[in-house]
CSV table of C-alpha atoms in Angstrom, one decimal:
chain,number,residue,atom,x,y,z
A,1,MET,CA,80.9,35.3,-17.8
A,2,ALA,CA,80.9,39.1,-18.0
A,3,ALA,CA,82.7,40.6,-15.0
A,4,MET,CA,80.3,41.8,-12.3
A,5,TRP,CA,82.3,44.4,-10.5
A,6,HIS,CA,80.9,45.7,-7.3
A,7,LEU,CA,83.1,47.9,-5.1
A,8,LEU,CA,82.0,46.7,-1.7
A,9,ALA,CA,84.5,48.0,0.7
A,10,LEU,CA,84.2,51.0,3.0
A,11,LEU,CA,87.1,53.2,3.8
A,12,PRO,CA,89.6,51.2,5.9
A,13,LEU,CA,89.7,52.0,9.5
A,14,LEU,CA,93.0,52.0,11.3
A,15,SER,CA,93.0,50.1,14.6
A,16,LEU,CA,95.9,50.7,16.9
A,17,VAL,CA,96.6,47.7,19.1
A,18,ALA,CA,98.6,47.8,22.4
A,19,LEU,CA,101.2,45.1,22.4
A,20,SER,CA,100.2,42.1,24.6
A,21,PRO,CA,102.6,40.3,26.9
A,22,VAL,CA,104.4,37.2,25.6
A,23,TRP,CA,102.2,34.1,26.0
A,24,ALA,CA,104.1,30.9,26.7
A,25,LEU,CA,102.6,27.6,25.8
A,26,ARG,CA,104.0,25.9,28.8
A,27,THR,CA,102.1,28.2,31.2
A,28,SER,CA,98.8,28.7,29.3
A,29,ALA,CA,96.9,26.0,27.4
A,30,SER,CA,93.9,28.2,26.8
A,31,VAL,CA,94.6,28.8,23.0
A,32,ALA,CA,93.6,26.1,20.5
A,33,PHE,CA,95.2,26.8,17.1
A,34,HIS,CA,93.1,25.7,14.2
A,35,SER,CA,95.5,27.3,11.6
A,36,LEU,CA,99.3,27.8,11.6
A,37,HIS,CA,101.4,29.6,9.0
A,38,LEU,CA,105.1,29.1,9.3
A,39,VAL,CA,106.7,31.8,7.1
A,40,SER,CA,110.4,31.3,7.9
A,41,ALA,CA,112.4,29.0,10.1
A,42,ARG,CA,111.5,31.1,13.2
A,43,ASP,CA,108.5,33.2,12.3
A,44,ALA,CA,104.9,31.9,12.3
A,45,TRP,CA,101.4,33.1,12.7
A,46,GLY,CA,98.6,31.2,14.5
A,47,TYR,CA,94.9,31.6,14.5
A,48,SER,CA,92.3,30.4,17.1
A,49,GLN,CA,88.7,31.0,18.1
A,50,GLY,CA,88.9,34.8,18.5
A,51,GLY,CA,92.7,35.3,18.5
A,52,VAL,CA,95.7,35.8,16.3
A,53,TYR,CA,99.3,35.1,17.6
A,54,ARG,CA,102.8,35.5,16.3
A,55,THR,CA,106.1,33.8,17.2
A,56,HIS,CA,109.7,34.8,16.5
A,57,ASP,CA,111.4,31.8,18.0
A,58,GLY,CA,110.0,28.9,16.1
A,59,GLY,CA,106.9,28.4,18.2
A,60,ARG,CA,108.4,28.4,21.8
A,61,HIS,CA,106.8,31.7,22.8
A,62,TRP,CA,103.9,33.6,21.2
A,63,GLN,CA,102.7,37.2,21.3
A,64,ASN,CA,99.0,38.0,21.2
A,65,ARG,CA,98.4,40.2,18.2
A,66,THR,CA,94.6,40.3,18.3
A,67,PRO,CA,93.2,43.7,17.3
A,68,ALA,CA,90.8,45.3,19.8
A,69,LEU,CA,87.9,45.6,17.3
A,70,THR,CA,87.4,41.8,17.0
A,71,SER,CA,85.1,40.0,19.3
A,72,GLY,CA,84.6,36.3,19.2
A,73,GLY,CA,84.2,34.2,16.1
A,74,LEU,CA,86.5,31.8,14.3
A,75,LEU,CA,89.4,33.7,12.7
A,76,GLU,CA,90.3,32.5,9.2
A,77,GLY,CA,93.7,33.8,8.4
A,78,GLY,CA,97.0,33.6,6.5
A,79,ALA,CA,100.4,35.2,6.2
A,80,LEU,CA,103.0,36.1,3.6
A,81,ASP,CA,105.9,36.8,6.0
A,82,ALA,CA,106.7,38.0,9.5
A,83,ARG,CA,105.1,41.4,8.8
A,84,HIS,CA,102.2,40.8,6.4
A,85,ALA,CA,99.2,38.8,7.7
A,86,TRP,CA,95.4,38.9,7.5
A,87,PHE,CA,92.3,37.2,8.8
A,88,THR,CA,88.5,37.4,8.4
A,89,VAL,CA,85.9,37.3,11.0
A,90,SER,CA,82.1,37.5,10.7
A,91,ARG,CA,80.0,39.6,13.1
A,92,ALA,CA,76.2,39.1,13.4
A,93,GLY,CA,74.3,41.4,11.1
A,94,GLU,CA,77.5,42.9,9.6
A,95,GLY,CA,78.9,40.3,7.2
A,96,PRO,CA,82.7,39.5,7.1
A,97,ARG,CA,85.4,41.9,8.0
A,98,LEU,CA,89.0,41.6,6.6
A,99,TYR,CA,91.8,42.6,9.0
A,100,ARG,CA,95.3,43.3,7.5
A,101,THR,CA,98.7,44.1,9.0
A,102,ARG,CA,101.9,45.3,7.4
A,103,ASP,CA,104.0,45.6,10.6
A,104,GLY,CA,103.7,42.3,12.3
A,105,GLY,CA,100.4,42.9,14.0
A,106,VAL,CA,101.3,46.2,15.8
A,107,HIS,CA,98.7,48.0,13.7
A,108,TRP,CA,95.7,46.6,11.8
A,109,THR,CA,93.4,48.0,9.1
A,110,TRP,CA,90.0,46.5,8.5
A,111,THR,CA,87.6,46.5,5.6
A,112,ARG,CA,84.0,45.4,5.4
A,113,LEU,CA,84.5,42.7,2.8
A,114,PHE,CA,80.8,42.0,2.0
A,115,ARG,CA,77.5,42.9,3.4
A,116,GLN,CA,76.6,39.3,4.4
A,117,GLY,CA,77.9,35.8,4.9
A,118,SER,CA,81.4,34.6,5.9
A,119,ALA,CA,84.6,34.7,4.0
A,120,ARG,CA,88.0,33.1,3.3
A,121,VAL,CA,90.8,35.2,1.8
A,122,ALA,CA,94.1,34.3,0.2
A,123,PHE,CA,96.8,36.8,-0.8
A,124,ARG,CA,99.5,35.7,-3.4
A,125,ASP,CA,101.6,38.8,-2.8
A,126,SER,CA,101.2,42.1,-0.8
A,127,GLN,CA,98.7,43.5,-3.4
A,128,TYR,CA,96.7,40.7,-5.1
A,129,GLY,CA,94.0,38.8,-3.1
A,130,THR,CA,91.1,36.4,-3.7
A,131,ALA,CA,88.1,36.0,-1.5
A,132,VAL,CA,85.3,33.5,-1.4
A,133,VAL,CA,82.2,34.7,0.5
A,134,GLN,CA,79.8,32.0,1.6
A,135,LEU,CA,76.2,33.4,1.4
A,136,ASP,CA,74.2,30.3,2.2
A,137,ARG,CA,74.6,26.5,2.3
A,138,ASP,CA,73.0,23.2,3.3
A,139,ARG,CA,74.2,19.7,3.3
A,140,THR,CA,74.6,19.3,-0.5
A,141,HIS,CA,74.6,22.9,-2.0
A,142,SER,CA,76.3,26.2,-1.5
A,143,ALA,CA,75.8,29.8,-2.6
A,144,PHE,CA,79.0,31.8,-2.7
A,145,VAL,CA,80.6,34.7,-4.6
A,146,VAL,CA,84.2,35.2,-5.7
A,147,LEU,CA,86.0,38.5,-5.2
A,148,THR,CA,89.4,39.8,-6.1
A,149,SER,CA,91.5,42.8,-5.0
A,150,ARG,CA,94.5,44.5,-6.6
A,151,ASP,CA,95.2,47.1,-3.9
A,152,ALA,CA,96.2,45.0,-0.8
A,153,GLY,CA,92.6,44.3,0.1
A,154,ALA,CA,91.3,47.9,0.4
A,155,HIS,CA,88.7,47.4,-2.4
A,156,TRP,CA,87.2,44.2,-3.8
A,157,GLY,CA,85.2,43.4,-6.9
A,158,GLN,CA,83.0,40.4,-7.6
A,159,VAL,CA,84.2,38.4,-10.6
A,160,ASN,CA,82.2,35.1,-10.4
A,161,SER,CA,80.0,33.0,-8.2
A,162,ALA,CA,78.3,29.6,-7.8
A,163,ARG,CA,75.7,28.9,-10.4
A,164,PRO,CA,72.1,29.7,-9.5
A,165,GLY,CA,69.9,26.7,-9.0
A,166,HIS,CA,69.2,25.4,-5.5
A,167,PHE,CA,69.9,28.9,-4.3
A,168,ARG,CA,68.7,31.8,-6.4
A,169,GLN,CA,70.1,35.0,-5.0
A,170,ALA,CA,70.5,37.7,-7.5
A,171,LEU,CA,74.3,37.8,-6.9
A,172,LEU,CA,74.6,34.4,-8.4
A,173,GLN,CA,73.3,35.3,-11.8
A,174,GLY,CA,75.8,34.3,-14.5
A,175,GLY,CA,78.0,32.2,-12.1
A,176,ASP,CA,80.2,29.5,-13.6
A,177,LEU,CA,81.1,27.3,-10.6
A,178,PRO,CA,79.1,24.3,-9.3
A,179,ASP,CA,77.0,24.9,-6.2
A,180,VAL,CA,78.1,21.7,-4.4
A,181,SER,CA,78.6,22.2,-0.7
A,182,GLY,CA,82.3,21.9,0.0
A,183,LEU,CA,84.6,24.3,-1.9
A,184,ASN,CA,88.0,23.5,-0.4
A,185,ASP,CA,90.3,26.0,-2.2
A,186,LEU,CA,90.0,28.8,-4.7
A,187,ARG,CA,93.2,30.8,-5.6
A,188,ILE,CA,93.9,33.1,-8.5
A,189,GLN,CA,97.4,34.2,-9.4
A,190,PRO,CA,98.2,37.9,-10.4
A,191,GLY,CA,98.7,36.7,-14.0
A,192,GLY,CA,95.1,35.4,-14.2
A,193,PHE,CA,95.6,31.7,-13.8
A,194,GLY,CA,93.6,30.1,-11.0
A,195,LEU,CA,92.0,26.9,-9.8
A,196,ALA,CA,88.9,26.0,-7.7
A,197,CYS,CA,88.8,22.6,-6.0
A,198,GLY,CA,86.4,21.0,-3.7
A,199,LEU,CA,84.3,18.0,-2.7
A,200,SER,CA,83.1,15.9,-5.7
A,201,GLY,CA,79.5,16.0,-6.7
A,202,PRO,CA,77.1,13.0,-7.2
A,203,ASP,CA,79.1,12.0,-10.3
A,204,GLN,CA,82.3,11.5,-8.1
A,205,ARG,CA,84.5,13.2,-10.7
A,206,PRO,CA,87.3,15.5,-9.5
A,207,TYR,CA,86.0,19.0,-8.7
A,208,VAL,CA,88.7,21.0,-10.5
A,209,TRP,CA,87.8,24.2,-12.3
A,210,GLN,CA,90.2,26.6,-14.0
A,211,THR,CA,90.4,30.2,-14.9
A,212,ARG,CA,92.9,32.1,-17.1
A,213,ASP,CA,91.3,35.5,-17.0
A,214,GLY,CA,91.4,36.4,-13.3
A,215,GLY,CA,88.2,34.6,-12.4
A,216,ARG,CA,85.8,36.1,-14.8
A,217,THR,CA,85.2,32.7,-16.4
A,218,PHE,CA,85.8,29.2,-15.1
A,219,ARG,CA,85.7,25.9,-16.9
A,220,ASP,CA,85.7,22.3,-15.8
A,221,VAL,CA,89.1,20.7,-16.4
A,222,ALA,CA,88.6,17.4,-14.6
A,223,GLY,CA,88.6,15.6,-18.0
A,224,GLN,CA,92.2,16.9,-18.7
A,225,LEU,CA,93.6,15.2,-15.5
A,226,PRO,CA,95.5,11.9,-16.2
A,227,TYR,CA,94.0,9.3,-13.9
A,228,ALA,CA,93.0,5.6,-14.3
A,229,PRO,CA,89.6,4.9,-15.9
A,230,ALA,CA,88.7,2.8,-12.9
A,231,GLU,CA,88.9,5.9,-10.7
A,232,ARG,CA,86.5,7.9,-12.7
A,233,ARG,CA,83.6,7.5,-10.2
A,234,GLN,CA,85.6,7.3,-7.0
A,235,PHE,CA,86.9,10.8,-6.3
A,236,SER,CA,85.7,12.2,-3.0
A,237,SER,CA,87.6,15.5,-2.6
A,238,THR,CA,90.4,17.5,-4.3
A,239,ARG,CA,92.6,20.2,-2.6
A,240,LEU,CA,94.9,22.8,-4.0
A,241,ALA,CA,98.1,21.8,-2.2
A,242,TRP,CA,100.3,24.5,-3.6
A,243,SER,CA,100.3,27.2,-6.3
A,244,ALA,CA,102.6,30.0,-7.6
A,245,GLY,CA,102.6,31.6,-11.0
A,246,PRO,CA,102.0,28.8,-13.6
A,247,LEU,CA,102.8,26.1,-11.1
A,248,ALA,CA,100.2,24.2,-9.2
A,249,VAL,CA,99.9,20.9,-7.2
A,250,LEU,CA,96.5,19.2,-6.6
A,251,LEU,CA,95.9,16.4,-4.2
A,252,SER,CA,92.8,14.2,-4.7
A,253,ASP,CA,91.3,11.5,-2.4
A,254,VAL,CA,90.3,8.4,-4.4
A,255,GLN,CA,88.1,6.1,-2.4
A,256,ALA,CA,88.2,2.3,-2.8
A,257,GLY,CA,85.4,1.2,-5.3
A,258,ALA,CA,85.6,-2.5,-4.5
A,259,PRO,CA,86.9,-4.7,-1.6
A,260,ASN,CA,90.1,-5.5,-3.4
A,261,GLU,CA,90.9,-1.8,-4.2
A,262,ARG,CA,92.9,0.6,-2.1
A,263,HIS,CA,92.1,4.1,-0.8
A,264,VAL,CA,94.7,6.3,-2.5
A,265,ALA,CA,95.8,9.9,-2.7
A,266,ARG,CA,96.6,11.0,-6.2
A,267,LEU,CA,98.8,14.1,-7.0
A,268,PHE,CA,98.4,16.2,-10.1
A,269,ARG,CA,101.1,18.7,-11.2
A,270,THR,CA,101.1,21.5,-13.8
A,271,GLU,CA,104.0,23.7,-14.7
A,272,ASP,CA,102.3,25.7,-17.5
A,273,ALA,CA,99.1,27.1,-15.9
A,274,GLY,CA,97.0,24.0,-16.5
A,275,ARG,CA,97.8,23.3,-20.2
A,276,HIS,CA,99.4,20.0,-19.3
A,277,TRP,CA,99.1,17.8,-16.2
A,278,HIS,CA,101.3,15.1,-14.9
A,279,THR,CA,100.4,12.5,-12.2
A,280,PRO,CA,102.9,10.2,-10.5
A,281,ALA,CA,101.8,6.8,-9.2
A,282,PRO,CA,99.2,7.1,-6.5
A,283,LEU,CA,100.0,7.0,-2.8
A,284,ALA,CA,98.3,4.0,-1.2
A,285,LEU,CA,96.6,4.8,2.1
A,286,PRO,CA,95.3,2.6,4.9
A,287,VAL,CA,91.8,1.1,4.4
A,288,HIS,CA,90.5,2.8,7.5
A,289,SER,CA,91.6,6.4,7.0
A,290,GLY,CA,90.2,9.8,6.7
A,291,ALA,CA,90.9,12.5,4.1
A,292,ALA,CA,94.5,13.1,3.1
A,293,LEU,CA,95.6,16.6,4.1
A,294,PRO,CA,98.5,18.2,2.2
A,295,ALA,CA,101.1,20.8,3.4
A,296,PHE,CA,103.6,21.8,0.7
A,297,ALA,CA,106.5,24.1,1.0
A,298,ASP,CA,106.9,24.4,-2.8
A,299,ALA,CA,106.0,22.4,-5.9
A,300,ARG,CA,108.4,19.5,-5.1
A,301,HIS,CA,108.6,19.3,-1.3
A,302,GLY,CA,105.4,18.3,0.4
A,303,TRP,CA,103.8,16.4,3.3
A,304,VAL,CA,100.5,14.5,3.5
A,305,TRP,CA,98.8,13.7,6.8
A,306,VAL,CA,96.4,10.8,6.8
A,307,ARG,CA,94.2,10.6,9.8
A,308,ALA,CA,93.4,7.1,11.1
A,309,VAL,CA,89.7,6.2,11.7
A,310,PRO,CA,88.4,3.2,13.8
A,311,ASP,CA,88.1,0.0,11.9
A,312,ASP,CA,84.9,-2.1,11.6
A,313,GLN,CA,85.4,-3.4,15.2
A,314,GLY,CA,85.9,0.1,16.6
A,315,GLN,CA,89.7,-0.4,17.1
A,316,PRO,CA,91.8,2.8,16.6
A,317,GLY,CA,94.4,2.9,13.9
A,318,VAL,CA,97.7,4.8,13.6
A,319,SER,CA,97.7,8.0,11.5
A,320,GLN,CA,100.4,8.5,8.9
A,321,LEU,CA,102.6,11.3,7.7
A,322,TRP,CA,104.2,11.0,4.3
A,323,ARG,CA,106.9,13.2,2.7
A,324,THR,CA,108.0,13.7,-0.9
A,325,GLY,CA,111.0,15.7,-2.2
A,326,ASN,CA,110.3,15.3,-5.9
A,327,GLY,CA,106.7,16.3,-6.5
A,328,GLY,CA,105.2,12.9,-5.5
A,329,GLU,CA,107.4,10.7,-7.6
A,330,ASN,CA,108.6,9.0,-4.4
A,331,TRP,CA,107.1,9.1,-0.9
A,332,ARG,CA,108.7,8.3,2.5
A,333,LEU,CA,106.6,7.3,5.5
A,334,LEU,CA,107.6,9.3,8.6
A,335,THR,CA,107.0,8.3,12.2
A,336,PRO,CA,106.2,11.4,14.3
A,337,PRO,CA,105.5,10.8,18.0
A,338,PHE,CA,101.9,12.1,17.7
A,339,ALA,CA,100.8,9.7,14.9
A,340,ALA,CA,99.7,7.1,17.4
A,341,THR,CA,97.7,9.4,19.5
A,342,ALA,CA,93.9,10.0,19.3
A,343,ALA,CA,94.4,13.7,19.2
A,344,GLU,CA,93.2,15.6,16.1
A,345,LEU,CA,95.8,17.3,14.0
A,346,THR,CA,94.4,20.8,13.4
A,347,ALA,CA,97.2,22.5,11.5
A,348,LEU,CA,100.4,21.5,9.6
A,349,SER,CA,102.7,24.1,8.0
A,350,PHE,CA,106.1,24.1,6.4
A,351,ALA,CA,108.1,27.3,5.6
A,352,ASP,CA,110.7,25.4,3.5
A,353,PRO,CA,111.9,21.9,2.9
A,354,GLN,CA,113.2,21.5,6.4
A,355,HIS,CA,111.2,23.5,9.0
A,356,GLY,CA,107.6,22.7,10.0
A,357,LEU,CA,105.0,23.2,12.8
A,358,ALA,CA,102.1,21.0,13.7
A,359,ALA,CA,99.2,21.6,16.1
A,360,LEU,CA,97.1,19.0,17.8
A,361,ARG,CA,93.8,19.5,19.7
A,362,LEU,CA,93.9,17.6,23.0
A,363,GLY,CA,90.5,18.9,24.2
A,364,ALA,CA,88.4,22.0,24.3
A,365,GLY,CA,90.7,25.0,24.2
A,366,VAL,CA,93.9,23.0,24.4
A,367,SER,CA,96.7,22.8,21.8
A,368,GLN,CA,99.9,20.8,21.7
A,369,LEU,CA,102.6,22.1,19.3
A,370,TRP,CA,105.4,20.1,17.7
A,371,ARG,CA,108.3,21.4,15.6
A,372,THR,CA,110.6,19.8,13.1
A,373,ASP,CA,113.9,21.1,11.7
A,374,ASP,CA,114.8,18.1,9.5
A,375,ALA,CA,111.9,17.8,7.1
A,376,GLY,CA,109.7,15.8,9.5
A,377,GLU,CA,112.2,13.0,10.4
A,378,HIS,CA,112.3,14.2,14.0
A,379,TRP,CA,109.8,16.3,16.0
A,380,THR,CA,110.1,18.2,19.3
A,381,GLN,CA,107.1,19.0,21.5
A,382,LEU,CA,106.9,22.7,22.3
A,383,ASP,CA,104.2,22.7,25.0
A,384,ALA,CA,103.9,20.8,28.3
A,385,SER,CA,100.3,19.8,27.9
């Protein structure tokens, strides 16, 4: 597809934010984290409904770093390190704004990312970013555009989109990507290699599309993935668990197609920008379980959370946390204290092969945080809720 470059951003505005007092989890349970980004053993960023927070002591105390120009809305964010972080928020009638900081949240700049919709942004380094702007959607279809930036998010250009069909906005003309509702991840590396993953369509094949030219063209590469013929019509969802340079790790949910078959999670790895793929033996999951959610620290060290769902008699199950240290060749079942609770795990993040944070939602506006310093073998609760 020919590149459709539209410079959409206005001049960034600098927002000075007064430092907020330290917020301690033990004395305030009013923040419910839906996203955590542990960037070192002690530094992490957390995002909530309308707020962004930072910790320097491994999650025991948090500082409010929410810029004054935001008001309400779910903040979708990320972080590279203790100083560089970002989030998007949509305001009625304005479209999504992108907020960025380079000094740990003391100051923020914001850019109007697009004139409509909502957005998710990922930066691979301090300069190169990818954004997916959701224009419209219903239960089965989605209209979105793909943007990239090479100047730390100050300016963005459209490079691709969903195909026109169910939705026929002019911005979709020439788009390569399927318009199924449920794009989980889309990341493009500075060298041009990128992957788009999501919910499978009616054919139940893996939703995996690849670009080598920075997003200007995408092609379906599900047929290149090595999986069993019996699984061809059983894939429900694929996520991009980790990527950097030519390396990438995908995690696919494969539903049981018959009573004697298992629900499994299948890992796919590439070390050469998608030219060749390898898959270890699948990870067998409980019959009554939800989607497998990955959290990888690098291409070899990863964790998969499997949420339990009630069985046919309505009895609750026990959720599972699995760990691999060799790219999925072997898995170890861990026993975190929160696996047997009914609380929803909303965030799981590892900075390296040893240090991780997890957030559980106990109720409206209430989070419970847990920390591990030994790869998930043992967990310490950080809040008193």
